[in-house]
């Protein structure tokens, strides 16, 4: 009943959002890549919690955690595939959070110069954000996501039932990107989120299916219009100029979602003071984000000077000026007259 199909890239990537879909992964795999032999690359916690997933499929386990989104993991996985004599008829099935789908997607992008893959996100962030859009890659000592490739999955199968076993902090942190998607693109979705806060926090699977489908739809629309990130896809960076600076200044002790939540609010405050963002936008964001349990003020532990230094080194900056995506109001981003999606801002 609650199966959602999200149109993405003219049907080249199928996105299915359906509580229970994970019991049907083998048929989705056969549909997505007929005549291919599936190999699952699975997050260790997911493999432990869901031992019955894809019983007859070879599985490679990725240890949990961002530290394993690495070139070492990529090397180990590709070596295993070679030892297993996998060929170009291999289909990679990535099952886990953003760490696993980024890593396994990059394996798929590079193994034998590219084999098809499908993404089975199992976290809020994975379903609402990371698994959509075809960005794959690994971290390096110099920074996150610096080595990677664009490689679209054939299908994204999101089963909200996976979210039941997520630790609370991980579950909530991913919701910030959903709020962001609604804030940049869909006022009705924003109002819907506000009305459904209790059901969302209670992890009602039907409500989660709607939340994930709405979020995927917005991200998929951006990506379809701008697959390689030259234009409108930039608006997905709303909240991220301030958010990244905060994460950096906290040595990544602050979760990404918490950082983005604060970034959305703070960028709206700045936008309002510039007369770009409608009055009341920051307050609306703060009210909703607080209901989801996010802190809406700058954490006292963050070092001001490191925060400012991190802002100055943001990759969106031009001519040494800090730039950010600014909302016009809830549900719409402000575009400059020259077509640019970012604005020069002065941090408070
Ligand atoms: N490719 C993109 O466009 C994109 C976008 C946003 C984020 N990302 C990437 O996503 C990554 C973060 O993803 P994440 O937040 O999903 O983190 P994650 O993959 O590290 O998962 C978080 C934790 O949850 C556990 N877990 C996963 N599913 C579970 C389940 N169903 N039940 C219980 N535990 C479960 C994992 O083992 C891990 O400990 C970052 O590396 C980020 O760069 C990528
Ligand atoms: Zn983000």
Tab-separated table of C-alpha atoms and ligand atoms in Angstrom:
chain	number	residue	atom	x	y	z
A	1	UNK	CA	0.000	0.000	0.000
A	2	UNK	CA	2.652	2.470	1.008
A	3	UNK	CA	5.087	1.726	-1.782
A	4	UNK	CA	6.348	4.980	-3.269
A	5	UNK	CA	8.016	5.204	-6.660
A	6	UNK	CA	10.104	8.293	-7.103
A	7	UNK	CA	10.813	9.322	-10.684
A	8	UNK	CA	14.513	9.889	-11.036
A	9	UNK	CA	16.683	10.556	-14.091
A	10	UNK	CA	13.884	9.752	-16.506
A	11	UNK	CA	13.475	6.308	-14.968
A	12	UNK	CA	17.177	5.346	-15.278
A	13	UNK	CA	17.399	5.025	-11.514
A	14	UNK	CA	14.388	3.476	-9.812
A	15	UNK	CA	13.786	4.658	-6.273
A	16	UNK	CA	11.462	2.426	-4.289
A	17	UNK	CA	10.408	3.386	-0.780
A	18	UNK	CA	8.508	0.564	0.837
A	19	UNK	CA	8.342	-0.866	4.369
A	20	UNK	CA	9.155	-4.540	3.848
A	21	UNK	CA	11.056	-4.136	0.570
A	22	UNK	CA	14.194	-5.637	2.101
A	23	UNK	CA	12.625	-9.105	2.063
A	24	UNK	CA	12.424	-8.792	-1.734
A	25	UNK	CA	15.940	-7.580	-2.476
A	26	UNK	CA	16.760	-10.529	-4.715
A	27	UNK	CA	13.874	-9.749	-7.075
A	28	UNK	CA	14.699	-6.036	-7.117
A	29	UNK	CA	18.283	-6.973	-7.980
A	30	UNK	CA	17.173	-9.269	-10.785
A	31	UNK	CA	14.946	-6.493	-12.153
A	32	UNK	CA	17.633	-3.830	-11.938
A	33	UNK	CA	20.345	-5.887	-13.597
A	34	UNK	CA	19.120	-9.042	-15.315
A	35	UNK	CA	21.829	-11.645	-16.007
A	36	UNK	CA	24.069	-10.212	-13.316
A	37	UNK	CA	25.422	-12.056	-10.314
A	38	UNK	CA	24.825	-10.066	-7.109
A	39	UNK	CA	27.439	-9.581	-4.418
A	40	UNK	CA	26.355	-7.775	-1.260
A	41	UNK	CA	28.608	-5.277	0.519
A	42	UNK	CA	27.083	-4.865	3.976
A	43	UNK	CA	27.740	-2.696	7.029
A	44	UNK	CA	28.817	-4.904	9.962
A	45	UNK	CA	26.024	-3.756	12.303
A	46	UNK	CA	23.384	-4.299	9.640
A	47	UNK	CA	24.772	-7.756	8.854
A	48	UNK	CA	24.573	-8.656	12.552
A	49	UNK	CA	21.071	-7.222	13.079
A	50	UNK	CA	19.612	-8.602	9.846
A	51	UNK	CA	21.234	-12.038	9.344
A	52	UNK	CA	18.522	-13.207	6.958
A	53	UNK	CA	19.085	-10.554	4.287
A	54	UNK	CA	19.822	-12.026	0.850
A	55	UNK	CA	20.507	-15.568	2.113
A	56	UNK	CA	21.908	-16.984	-1.130
A	57	UNK	CA	24.103	-14.033	-2.061
A	58	UNK	CA	27.841	-13.759	-1.354
A	59	UNK	CA	28.466	-11.025	1.206
A	60	UNK	CA	31.409	-8.836	2.070
A	61	UNK	CA	31.218	-7.094	5.441
A	62	UNK	CA	32.405	-3.503	5.971
A	63	UNK	CA	33.330	-2.624	9.567
A	64	UNK	CA	31.098	0.182	10.875
A	65	UNK	CA	32.244	3.772	11.057
A	66	UNK	CA	33.495	6.678	8.964
A	67	UNK	CA	37.110	5.533	9.512
A	68	UNK	CA	36.375	2.589	7.213
A	69	UNK	CA	35.261	4.764	4.301
A	70	UNK	CA	38.862	4.580	3.189
A	71	UNK	CA	41.145	3.606	0.361
A	72	UNK	CA	42.215	0.616	2.503
A	73	UNK	CA	38.623	-0.649	2.613
A	74	UNK	CA	38.291	-0.028	-1.128
A	75	UNK	CA	41.467	-2.038	-1.753
A	76	UNK	CA	40.324	-4.923	0.462
A	77	UNK	CA	36.890	-5.060	-1.181
A	78	UNK	CA	38.216	-4.950	-4.742
A	79	UNK	CA	40.803	-7.636	-3.854
A	80	UNK	CA	38.000	-9.842	-2.509
A	81	UNK	CA	35.973	-9.386	-5.679
A	82	UNK	CA	39.007	-10.362	-7.762
A	83	UNK	CA	39.666	-13.417	-5.571
A	84	UNK	CA	36.018	-14.391	-6.019
A	85	UNK	CA	36.606	-14.130	-9.783
A	86	UNK	CA	33.850	-11.590	-10.159
A	87	UNK	CA	33.505	-10.261	-13.684
A	88	UNK	CA	31.646	-7.500	-15.496
A	89	UNK	CA	28.387	-9.388	-14.917
A	90	UNK	CA	28.674	-8.572	-11.227
A	91	UNK	CA	26.017	-6.466	-9.509
A	92	UNK	CA	27.076	-4.798	-6.269
A	93	UNK	CA	24.320	-4.466	-3.669
A	94	UNK	CA	25.347	-1.886	-1.052
A	95	UNK	CA	23.488	-2.293	2.243
A	96	UNK	CA	24.109	0.158	5.074
A	97	UNK	CA	24.364	3.834	5.916
A	98	UNK	CA	26.065	6.552	3.881
A	99	UNK	CA	29.485	5.144	4.715
A	100	UNK	CA	28.659	1.819	3.090
A	101	UNK	CA	26.787	3.176	0.077
A	102	UNK	CA	29.543	5.748	-0.646
A	103	UNK	CA	32.256	3.093	-0.335
A	104	UNK	CA	30.481	0.233	-2.121
A	105	UNK	CA	29.301	2.643	-4.835
A	106	UNK	CA	32.923	3.651	-5.389
A	107	UNK	CA	33.909	-0.024	-5.580
A	108	UNK	CA	31.192	-0.462	-8.216
A	109	UNK	CA	32.386	2.646	-10.072
A	110	UNK	CA	35.945	1.379	-10.312
A	111	UNK	CA	35.847	-2.429	-10.323
A	112	UNK	CA	36.690	-3.513	-13.889
A	113	UNK	CA	36.120	0.166	-14.827
A	114	UNK	CA	32.574	0.043	-13.537
A	115	UNK	CA	29.869	-2.510	-12.769
A	116	UNK	CA	26.232	-1.767	-11.944
A	117	UNK	CA	25.098	-1.363	-8.353
A	118	UNK	CA	22.009	-0.838	-6.285
A	119	UNK	CA	21.833	1.064	-3.017
A	120	UNK	CA	19.935	-0.237	-0.010
A	121	UNK	CA	20.235	2.585	2.539
A	122	UNK	CA	19.567	1.618	6.151
A	123	UNK	CA	19.935	4.977	7.972
A	124	UNK	CA	17.817	8.135	7.938
A	125	UNK	CA	20.653	10.049	6.303
A	126	UNK	CA	21.220	7.255	3.805
A	127	UNK	CA	17.564	7.110	2.739
A	128	UNK	CA	16.935	10.857	2.671
A	129	UNK	CA	20.259	11.943	1.234
A	130	UNK	CA	23.388	9.842	0.773
A	131	UNK	CA	22.022	7.048	-1.421
A	132	UNK	CA	20.483	9.469	-3.930
A	133	UNK	CA	22.534	11.293	-6.520
A	134	UNK	CA	25.348	8.993	-7.571
A	135	UNK	CA	28.198	10.589	-5.627
A	136	UNK	CA	30.486	7.812	-4.423
A	137	UNK	CA	33.884	7.916	-2.795
A	138	UNK	CA	36.214	7.546	0.147
A	139	UNK	CA	37.913	9.814	2.674
A	140	UNK	CA	41.624	10.603	2.779
A	141	UNK	CA	43.935	12.042	5.423
A	142	UNK	CA	43.514	15.454	3.752
A	143	UNK	CA	39.744	15.461	4.029
A	144	UNK	CA	36.423	13.732	3.482
A	145	UNK	CA	35.156	12.517	0.101
A	146	UNK	CA	38.245	13.710	-1.767
A	147	UNK	CA	38.622	10.605	-3.940
A	148	UNK	CA	35.530	9.364	-5.703
A	149	UNK	CA	33.384	9.186	-8.792
A	150	UNK	CA	29.911	9.930	-10.034
A	151	UNK	CA	28.310	6.513	-10.552
A	152	UNK	CA	24.536	6.291	-10.452
A	153	UNK	CA	22.976	3.188	-8.894
A	154	UNK	CA	20.466	1.310	-11.067
A	155	UNK	CA	18.012	1.385	-8.180
A	156	UNK	CA	17.651	2.667	-4.638
A	157	UNK	CA	15.564	0.422	-2.387
A	158	UNK	CA	14.654	2.207	0.841
A	159	UNK	CA	12.938	0.076	3.474
A	160	UNK	CA	11.969	2.316	6.425
A	161	UNK	CA	11.689	-0.767	8.655
A	162	UNK	CA	15.502	-0.702	8.892
A	163	UNK	CA	15.252	2.551	10.836
A	164	UNK	CA	13.695	0.762	13.836
A	165	UNK	CA	17.091	-0.513	14.995
A	166	UNK	CA	19.076	2.723	14.566
A	167	UNK	CA	20.536	4.277	17.717
A	168	UNK	CA	18.507	7.365	18.653
A	169	UNK	CA	21.281	9.849	17.951
A	170	UNK	CA	21.949	8.446	14.472
A	171	UNK	CA	18.248	8.282	13.691
A	172	UNK	CA	17.601	11.921	14.599
A	173	UNK	CA	20.772	13.358	13.136
A	174	UNK	CA	19.710	12.309	9.635
A	175	UNK	CA	16.413	14.160	9.946
A	176	UNK	CA	18.204	17.509	9.552
A	177	UNK	CA	18.695	16.838	5.837
A	178	UNK	CA	14.969	16.140	5.461
A	179	UNK	CA	14.161	19.460	7.068
A	180	UNK	CA	16.709	21.052	4.723
A	181	UNK	CA	15.088	19.484	1.651
A	182	UNK	CA	11.675	20.798	2.668
A	183	UNK	CA	13.105	24.225	3.558
A	184	UNK	CA	14.746	24.733	0.160
A	185	UNK	CA	12.016	23.333	-2.014
A	186	UNK	CA	8.656	22.495	-0.538
A	187	UNK	CA	6.689	24.595	1.909
A	188	UNK	CA	3.923	21.969	2.146
A	189	UNK	CA	6.453	19.289	2.995
A	190	UNK	CA	7.813	21.579	5.732
A	191	UNK	CA	4.326	21.980	7.205
A	192	UNK	CA	3.788	18.222	6.925
A	193	UNK	CA	7.022	17.549	8.856
A	194	UNK	CA	5.835	19.910	11.562
A	195	UNK	CA	2.483	18.143	11.826
A	196	UNK	CA	4.096	14.689	11.941
A	197	UNK	CA	6.909	15.296	14.446
A	198	UNK	CA	5.515	12.843	17.014
A	199	UNK	CA	4.895	10.048	14.508
A	200	UNK	CA	8.342	10.623	13.003
A	201	UNK	CA	10.033	10.449	16.401
A	202	UNK	CA	8.006	7.296	17.161
A	203	UNK	CA	9.369	5.876	13.871
A	204	UNK	CA	5.967	4.967	12.478
A	205	UNK	CA	6.955	3.037	9.308
A	206	UNK	CA	4.150	4.410	7.119
A	207	UNK	CA	4.944	7.997	8.095
A	208	UNK	CA	8.641	7.316	7.590
A	209	UNK	CA	7.906	5.987	4.114
A	210	UNK	CA	6.245	9.318	3.296
A	211	UNK	CA	9.074	11.298	4.832
A	212	UNK	CA	11.730	9.363	2.919
A	213	UNK	CA	9.791	9.506	-0.357
A	214	UNK	CA	9.316	13.276	-0.063
A	215	UNK	CA	12.972	13.824	0.739
A	216	UNK	CA	14.175	11.534	-2.072
A	217	UNK	CA	11.866	13.270	-4.498
A	218	UNK	CA	13.373	16.663	-3.749
A	219	UNK	CA	16.969	15.475	-3.921
A	220	UNK	CA	16.256	13.402	-7.039
A	221	UNK	CA	14.734	16.439	-8.755
A	222	UNK	CA	17.858	18.504	-8.095
A	223	UNK	CA	20.178	15.744	-9.227
A	224	UNK	CA	18.204	14.966	-12.374
A	225	UNK	CA	18.418	18.611	-13.398
A	226	UNK	CA	22.085	18.918	-12.575
A	227	UNK	CA	23.806	15.562	-12.467
A	228	UNK	CA	27.384	16.831	-12.248
A	229	UNK	CA	26.823	19.689	-9.898
A	230	UNK	CA	27.340	22.900	-11.818
A	231	UNK	CA	24.137	24.757	-11.017
A	232	UNK	CA	20.951	24.169	-9.085
A	233	UNK	CA	22.284	21.128	-7.218
A	234	UNK	CA	24.277	23.691	-5.212
A	235	UNK	CA	21.134	24.570	-3.250
A	236	UNK	CA	21.483	21.229	-1.468
A	237	UNK	CA	24.331	23.012	0.346
A	238	UNK	CA	21.864	25.145	2.288
A	239	UNK	CA	22.920	25.143	5.939
A	240	UNK	CA	26.243	23.571	4.997
A	241	UNK	CA	28.513	26.665	4.830
A	242	UNK	CA	28.003	27.336	8.535
A	243	UNK	CA	27.438	23.637	9.258
A	244	UNK	CA	30.775	22.508	7.827
A	245	UNK	CA	32.629	25.275	9.669
A	246	UNK	CA	31.016	24.175	12.920
A	247	UNK	CA	31.830	20.497	12.338
A	248	UNK	CA	35.401	21.420	11.541
A	249	UNK	CA	35.820	23.713	14.548
A	250	UNK	CA	34.469	20.969	16.835
A	251	UNK	CA	36.893	18.366	15.412
A	252	UNK	CA	33.805	16.550	14.123
A	253	UNK	CA	32.499	15.951	17.651
A	254	UNK	CA	29.255	17.616	16.585
A	255	UNK	CA	27.157	15.355	14.348
A	256	UNK	CA	26.670	16.388	10.725
A	257	UNK	CA	22.906	16.741	11.158
A	258	UNK	CA	23.285	18.880	14.279
A	259	UNK	CA	25.797	21.062	12.431
A	260	UNK	CA	23.480	21.445	9.438
A	261	UNK	CA	20.532	22.195	11.733
A	262	UNK	CA	22.455	25.041	13.344
A	263	UNK	CA	23.732	26.129	9.921
A	264	UNK	CA	20.211	26.368	8.491
A	265	UNK	CA	19.082	28.576	11.368
A	266	UNK	CA	22.192	30.764	11.424
A	267	UNK	CA	22.233	31.249	7.647
A	268	UNK	CA	18.568	32.282	7.853
A	269	UNK	CA	19.396	34.799	10.594
A	270	UNK	CA	22.132	36.246	8.363
A	271	UNK	CA	19.830	36.187	5.312
A	272	UNK	CA	17.158	38.024	7.261
A	273	UNK	CA	19.635	40.689	8.359
A	274	UNK	CA	20.647	41.145	4.693
A	275	UNK	CA	17.007	41.557	3.662
A	276	UNK	CA	17.246	38.462	1.420
A	277	UNK	CA	15.402	35.981	3.626
A	278	UNK	CA	11.815	36.634	4.761
A	279	UNK	CA	11.439	37.671	8.397
A	280	UNK	CA	10.407	34.710	10.557
A	281	UNK	CA	12.234	32.076	8.496
A	282	UNK	CA	14.945	31.476	11.102
A	283	UNK	CA	12.309	31.194	13.779
A	284	UNK	CA	10.271	28.657	11.798
A	285	UNK	CA	13.395	26.571	11.210
A	286	UNK	CA	14.428	26.808	14.850
A	287	UNK	CA	10.994	25.775	16.084
A	288	UNK	CA	10.814	22.672	13.897
A	289	UNK	CA	14.440	21.649	14.448
A	290	UNK	CA	14.036	21.999	18.225
A	291	UNK	CA	11.027	19.653	18.087
A	292	UNK	CA	13.297	17.070	16.475
A	293	UNK	CA	15.724	17.524	19.366
A	294	UNK	CA	18.414	19.652	17.728
A	295	UNK	CA	20.263	22.403	19.605
A	296	UNK	CA	19.429	25.714	17.981
A	297	UNK	CA	22.267	27.760	19.454
A	298	UNK	CA	26.029	27.699	18.968
A	299	UNK	CA	27.499	25.010	21.233
A	300	UNK	CA	29.667	26.755	23.876
A	301	UNK	CA	32.444	24.192	23.291
A	302	UNK	CA	33.123	25.520	19.791
A	303	UNK	CA	36.209	27.705	19.503
A	304	UNK	CA	35.183	31.013	17.819
A	305	UNK	CA	38.476	31.622	16.060
A	306	UNK	CA	38.610	28.097	14.640
A	307	UNK	CA	35.014	28.468	13.490
A	308	UNK	CA	35.852	31.704	11.658
A	309	UNK	CA	38.986	30.213	10.121
A	310	UNK	CA	36.978	27.217	8.902
A	311	UNK	CA	34.368	29.521	7.363
A	312	UNK	CA	37.060	31.400	5.455
A	313	UNK	CA	38.375	28.163	3.935
A	314	UNK	CA	34.981	26.927	2.644
A	315	UNK	CA	35.223	25.662	-0.929
A	316	UNK	CA	32.211	27.734	-2.041
A	317	UNK	CA	34.093	30.977	-1.299
A	318	UNK	CA	35.078	33.348	-4.103
A	319	UNK	CA	37.726	36.113	-3.836
A	320	UNK	CA	38.193	35.306	-0.178
A	321	UNK	CA	34.529	36.066	0.637
A	322	UNK	CA	32.364	33.545	2.453
A	323	UNK	CA	29.391	32.367	0.369
A	324	UNK	CA	26.244	30.496	1.334
A	325	UNK	CA	22.921	29.370	-0.093
A	326	UNK	CA	20.211	31.611	1.366
A	327	UNK	CA	16.503	30.911	1.593
A	328	UNK	CA	14.040	33.425	0.170
A	329	UNK	CA	11.501	31.930	2.560
A	330	UNK	CA	10.533	28.436	3.775
A	331	UNK	CA	10.206	26.339	0.605
A	332	UNK	CA	12.283	28.523	-1.736
A	333	UNK	CA	15.922	29.478	-2.188
A	334	UNK	CA	16.958	33.032	-3.069
A	335	UNK	CA	18.673	33.300	-6.446
A	336	UNK	CA	20.857	36.258	-7.388
A	337	UNK	CA	20.004	38.379	-10.419
A	338	UNK	CA	23.129	37.080	-12.183
A	339	UNK	CA	21.838	33.518	-11.754
A	340	UNK	CA	24.157	32.562	-8.911
A	341	UNK	CA	22.745	30.295	-6.203
A	342	UNK	CA	25.090	31.548	-3.473
A	343	UNK	CA	25.438	34.869	-1.655
A	344	UNK	CA	28.342	36.610	-0.018
A	345	UNK	CA	27.672	36.536	3.709
A	346	UNK	CA	29.274	38.063	6.759
A	347	UNK	CA	29.186	35.708	9.723
A	348	UNK	CA	28.032	37.165	13.016
B	1	LIG	N1	26.949	10.452	-1.440
B	1	LIG	C1	26.290	11.475	-0.955
B	1	LIG	O1	25.696	12.263	-1.692
B	1	LIG	C2	26.282	11.701	0.527
B	1	LIG	C3	25.398	12.635	1.085
B	1	LIG	C4	25.374	12.789	2.467
B	1	LIG	C5	26.216	12.029	3.264
B	1	LIG	N2	27.080	11.142	2.711
B	1	LIG	C6	27.996	10.331	3.521
B	1	LIG	O2	27.232	9.519	4.391
B	1	LIG	C7	28.068	9.146	5.486
B	1	LIG	C8	27.246	9.168	6.771
B	1	LIG	O3	26.206	8.233	6.636
B	1	LIG	P1	25.368	7.719	7.902
B	1	LIG	O4	24.971	8.851	8.742
B	1	LIG	O5	24.332	6.823	7.340
B	1	LIG	O6	26.467	6.940	8.754
B	1	LIG	P2	26.978	5.429	8.779
B	1	LIG	O7	26.920	4.773	7.472
B	1	LIG	O8	28.293	5.488	9.472
B	1	LIG	O9	25.927	4.719	9.751
B	1	LIG	C9	25.811	5.193	11.082
B	1	LIG	C10	25.842	4.042	12.087
B	1	LIG	O10	24.614	3.331	12.016
B	1	LIG	C11	24.858	1.936	11.906
B	1	LIG	N3	23.703	1.395	11.186
B	1	LIG	C12	23.400	1.541	9.878
B	1	LIG	N4	22.183	1.061	9.623
B	1	LIG	C13	21.690	0.584	10.798
B	1	LIG	C14	20.457	0.000	11.176
B	1	LIG	N5	19.453	-0.149	10.290
B	1	LIG	N6	20.292	-0.350	12.476
B	1	LIG	C15	21.291	-0.146	13.385
B	1	LIG	N7	22.473	0.424	13.079
B	1	LIG	C16	22.663	0.790	11.803
B	1	LIG	C17	26.189	1.836	11.243
B	1	LIG	O11	26.819	0.612	11.521
B	1	LIG	C18	26.934	3.015	11.849
B	1	LIG	O12	27.456	2.640	13.088
B	1	LIG	C19	29.226	10.118	5.503
B	1	LIG	O13	30.404	9.435	5.106
B	1	LIG	C20	28.854	11.139	4.452
B	1	LIG	O14	29.986	11.685	3.780
B	1	LIG	C21	27.106	10.963	1.357
B	2	LIG	ZN1	24.768	17.174	4.565
